[in-house]
Amino acid sequence: MATNVELRHLRYFIAVAEELHFGRAAERLNISQPPLSQQIQALESNINARLLMRNNRNVSLTPAGHMFLQEAYQIIAQIDAAAIKAARMHQGELGEISIGFTSTAPFMHKVALSLRQFRECYPDVAIHMHQMNTKQQIAPLQTGRIDIGIMRNTLLPDNLEYQLLFRERFMLAVYDDHPLLQYANEGVSLEMLSDYPLVFFERDVGTALYDEIIALLANAGVTPMISQEAGEAMTILGLVAAGLGVSIITESFTRMKLDGVQYIPLANNPAYSEVWLVKHKNFNNSAAAARLTNLLISNMVDENL
């Protein structure tokens, strides 16, 4: 049986049921009494049930009225809860964010700090992290499977845009007692690496860093002797610690404290690697994603000074 019950009918009925007096209920609702009586009659007619017994002196709930009052409370509570959730989602306090990130992103201090701050401020926003190399993030950003990507600088398709988060220097990772440690204070020039085997990213894993470092060495006239390749940052450093070679890494790697590995700056080297925050130009990210984006950017300001 179809009904035509409106939300205001429920609020009117609840007021009368709680006051058990049409005059007081009308005053509480800030309406006059005759329209209130008409609305209650219309409600009873719509649901085909007598909810209230009334005479000149008393108003009381029928058994159907008692049951309907409890159901009305639940409906109003659900609507109020839905309104609160909608407002919180609109304000970025509720929802979900999918983030693509490179393997070194968790070791970038300001990235980790921003994620922790966001979690503390907005615990009801679910954050889904997806580890992908830079080029692997392109397709899911284009389809919307991930909302934002934290990646190295690369060539982007026209429908993606980036915001520079920060730049980081290149460093050299060596094992303990390596001969190059004698240059720890003044730094190592790239030309010195011609005689040392390198531990390197696999080409299809560390795509952006691989290209950057190969270009860096080429500009210095160095043809690298790649002795080992690995797909994970910790594996690369483990191979360095085992004495299988040295590795050119970025500064964020140095936050990985591994026994047997030491870090040396590169001398006279102005090159750096850029870390980008990338999103789709035409997709409207959620308010939660916008909040996280703004937090990341604001926390990175001093990185670029």
XYZ file of C-alpha atoms in Angstrom:
305
model
C 0.000 0.000 0.000
C 1.498 3.302 -1.092
C 1.700 6.124 1.424
C 2.453 9.798 1.138
C 4.133 10.391 4.479
C 6.482 13.367 4.569
C 9.280 14.062 7.000
C 7.361 16.963 8.529
C 4.497 14.576 9.324
C 6.860 12.514 11.436
C 8.199 15.568 13.259
C 4.667 16.835 13.902
C 3.554 13.453 15.213
C 6.593 13.118 17.501
C 5.899 16.554 19.031
C 2.258 15.688 19.751
C 3.179 12.208 21.031
C 5.743 13.658 23.425
C 3.618 16.576 24.621
C 0.284 14.708 24.538
C -1.225 18.139 23.991
C -1.911 19.784 20.632
C -1.533 23.315 21.959
C 1.884 22.733 23.519
C 3.034 20.738 20.464
C 1.942 23.561 18.136
C 3.820 26.101 20.249
C 6.921 23.882 20.235
C 6.724 23.572 16.443
C 6.025 27.297 16.039
C 2.836 26.696 14.073
C -0.817 27.236 14.935
C -2.917 24.417 16.350
C -5.521 23.910 13.555
C -2.933 23.157 10.817
C -1.192 20.765 13.225
C -4.429 18.873 13.832
C -5.016 18.714 10.070
C -1.532 17.335 9.425
C -1.952 14.606 12.074
C -5.300 13.650 10.528
C -3.690 13.541 7.090
C -0.920 11.310 8.478
C -3.425 8.891 9.993
C -5.364 8.845 6.745
C -2.230 8.178 4.691
C -1.132 5.203 6.771
C -4.692 4.011 7.420
C -4.201 3.782 11.191
C -5.425 5.676 14.251
C -2.332 6.882 16.101
C -3.850 9.176 18.704
C -6.952 9.082 20.851
C -8.168 12.571 21.658
C -11.089 14.249 23.340
C -11.637 17.715 24.757
C -9.302 17.029 27.668
C -6.833 14.289 26.828
C -4.561 13.059 24.076
C -3.107 9.537 24.267
C -1.301 7.128 22.012
C -3.029 4.101 20.579
C -1.057 0.806 20.402
C -0.397 1.607 16.743
C 0.732 5.077 17.834
C 3.239 3.650 20.318
C 4.736 1.451 17.608
C 4.749 4.260 15.036
C 6.482 6.613 17.494
C 9.419 4.218 17.913
C 9.699 3.766 14.140
C 9.493 7.543 13.629
C 12.335 8.061 16.121
C 14.505 5.630 14.150
C 13.687 7.259 10.819
C 14.465 10.741 12.116
C 17.687 9.478 13.702
C 18.762 7.849 10.426
C 18.028 11.011 8.457
C 19.905 13.158 10.973
C 22.860 10.747 10.879
C 22.845 10.777 7.076
C 22.837 14.578 7.084
C 25.776 14.677 9.488
C 27.713 12.172 7.373
C 27.001 14.135 4.203
C 28.195 17.357 5.836
C 31.352 15.679 7.150
C 32.094 14.189 3.739
C 31.554 17.581 2.110
C 34.018 19.060 4.610
C 36.602 16.311 4.020
C 36.203 14.694 7.451
C 34.794 11.435 6.103
C 35.387 9.339 3.001
C 38.180 7.472 1.266
C 41.414 8.421 -0.484
C 43.457 6.189 -2.794
C 47.112 7.179 -3.086
C 49.783 5.850 -5.391
C 53.320 6.141 -4.056
C 56.831 5.143 -4.995
C 58.809 2.803 -2.755
C 60.828 5.639 -1.226
C 57.827 7.874 -0.412
C 57.386 6.488 3.139
C 61.003 7.481 3.840
C 60.398 11.091 2.768
C 60.065 12.857 6.103
C 57.464 15.425 5.134
C 55.350 12.853 3.290
C 55.291 10.559 6.321
C 54.618 13.543 8.600
C 51.708 14.728 6.456
C 50.084 11.295 6.414
C 50.410 10.990 10.180
C 48.975 14.471 10.764
C 46.076 13.763 8.419
C 45.313 10.480 10.193
C 45.306 12.237 13.567
C 43.011 15.044 12.354
C 40.661 12.928 10.234
C 40.566 9.392 11.659
C 37.316 8.584 9.827
C 38.869 9.018 6.380
C 40.082 5.670 5.018
C 43.462 5.968 3.282
C 44.323 3.271 0.746
C 48.020 3.215 -0.180
C 49.179 1.550 -3.408
C 52.911 1.116 -3.981
C 53.728 1.668 -7.653
C 56.673 3.064 -9.517
C 56.257 6.399 -11.246
C 55.162 5.096 -14.640
C 52.815 2.511 -13.109
C 50.810 5.315 -11.494
C 49.881 6.974 -14.796
C 47.082 4.608 -15.901
C 45.222 4.410 -12.545
C 45.398 8.189 -12.232
C 43.812 8.507 -15.664
C 40.996 6.088 -14.826
C 40.406 7.402 -11.313
C 41.432 4.202 -9.528
C 43.802 6.326 -7.486
C 43.052 9.937 -6.533
C 46.562 11.295 -6.201
C 50.047 10.014 -6.940
C 53.347 10.743 -5.201
C 55.993 10.124 -7.829
C 59.262 11.231 -9.401
C 59.333 13.758 -12.211
C 58.377 12.199 -15.518
C 56.595 12.958 -18.781
C 52.863 13.197 -18.046
C 49.922 12.836 -20.450
C 47.888 15.974 -21.093
C 45.060 15.038 -18.733
C 47.319 14.830 -15.670
C 48.843 17.750 -13.781
C 51.483 17.945 -11.088
C 52.474 20.071 -8.125
C 56.138 20.083 -7.106
C 56.438 18.825 -3.541
C 60.197 19.067 -3.103
C 63.589 18.405 -4.630
C 66.164 16.084 -3.127
C 69.867 15.668 -3.747
C 71.573 12.579 -5.051
C 73.840 10.716 -2.643
C 76.215 7.791 -2.785
C 75.635 4.684 -0.662
C 78.785 2.668 0.129
C 79.659 -0.201 2.430
C 81.741 0.226 5.572
C 85.450 0.681 4.946
C 84.910 1.516 1.278
C 87.841 3.501 -0.168
C 85.556 6.372 -1.165
C 84.769 7.075 2.495
C 87.990 9.124 2.599
C 85.990 11.730 0.634
C 83.066 11.764 3.086
C 83.624 15.403 4.025
C 84.226 17.018 0.626
C 82.040 14.607 -1.354
C 82.617 12.225 -4.241
C 82.633 13.351 -7.859
C 80.718 11.259 -10.362
C 83.891 10.722 -12.400
C 85.330 8.718 -9.489
C 82.633 6.072 -9.960
C 84.039 4.844 -13.261
C 86.137 2.246 -11.455
C 83.503 0.929 -9.052
C 80.664 -1.554 -9.663
C 77.172 -0.158 -9.138
C 74.090 -1.686 -7.526
C 71.152 -0.355 -9.480
C 67.378 -0.368 -9.812
C 65.869 -2.812 -12.215
C 64.845 -0.890 -15.314
C 61.150 -1.801 -15.071
C 60.877 -1.048 -11.336
C 62.683 2.189 -10.517
C 61.737 3.724 -13.827
C 62.083 7.444 -13.056
C 65.179 7.145 -10.857
C 66.788 4.732 -13.310
C 66.462 7.255 -16.135
C 67.615 10.158 -13.962
C 70.714 8.391 -12.664
C 71.727 7.031 -16.074
C 71.434 10.573 -17.467
C 73.403 11.926 -14.508
C 76.267 9.510 -15.158
C 76.173 10.084 -18.919
C 76.489 13.840 -18.424
C 79.585 13.173 -16.338
C 81.024 10.921 -19.032
C 80.671 7.789 -16.902
C 79.609 4.436 -18.328
C 78.287 2.548 -15.284
C 79.486 -0.947 -14.423
C 76.206 -2.380 -13.141
C 77.029 -5.434 -11.037
C 73.617 -6.081 -9.490
C 70.025 -4.953 -10.055
C 67.187 -5.009 -7.538
C 63.590 -3.898 -7.352
C 63.361 -2.689 -3.757
C 65.224 0.113 -2.010
C 66.065 -2.015 1.022
C 67.387 -4.789 -1.238
C 69.674 -2.321 -2.988
C 71.072 -1.129 0.325
C 71.430 -4.723 1.509
C 73.534 -5.529 -1.551
C 75.645 -2.432 -0.877
C 76.157 -3.584 2.725
C 77.240 -6.992 1.398
C 80.011 -5.298 -0.586
C 78.578 -6.017 -4.040
C 78.894 -2.406 -5.173
C 77.997 1.202 -4.463
C 74.723 2.870 -5.373
C 73.561 6.344 -6.350
C 70.404 7.082 -4.428
C 68.379 10.114 -3.403
C 68.496 11.791 -0.022
C 65.301 10.126 1.229
C 67.132 6.782 1.132
C 69.449 8.012 3.880
C 66.579 7.734 6.372
C 66.991 3.971 6.040
C 69.509 3.123 8.722
C 71.137 -0.150 7.737
C 74.198 -1.675 9.392
C 77.152 -1.677 7.052
C 75.938 1.192 4.842
C 77.177 4.769 4.889
C 76.172 7.750 2.783
C 78.422 10.278 1.047
C 77.319 13.479 -0.747
C 78.174 13.984 -4.397
C 80.645 16.819 -4.948
C 80.031 19.668 -7.422
C 76.750 18.163 -8.490
C 73.803 20.547 -8.909
C 71.409 17.813 -10.075
C 68.426 16.808 -8.006
C 65.364 14.590 -8.274
C 61.915 16.158 -8.076
C 59.031 14.585 -6.175
C 55.600 15.430 -7.574
C 52.030 15.271 -6.393
C 49.997 14.296 -9.453
C 46.241 14.245 -10.074
C 43.792 14.251 -12.964
C 42.946 17.670 -14.399
C 39.264 16.910 -14.988
C 38.305 14.678 -12.047
C 36.848 16.371 -8.996
C 38.684 14.772 -6.121
C 36.865 14.379 -2.831
C 37.108 17.049 -0.174
C 39.208 14.624 1.886
C 41.693 14.234 -0.977
C 41.798 18.020 -1.353
C 42.531 18.398 2.369
C 45.387 15.889 2.184
C 46.760 17.558 -0.944
C 46.769 20.955 0.762
C 48.439 19.480 3.845
C 51.173 17.845 1.766
C 51.861 21.058 -0.128
C 51.884 23.245 2.993
C 54.268 20.881 4.779
C 56.624 20.911 1.804
C 56.993 24.702 1.561
C 60.166 24.863 3.629
C 61.677 21.944 1.718
C 62.021 24.184 -1.338
C 63.406 27.270 0.404
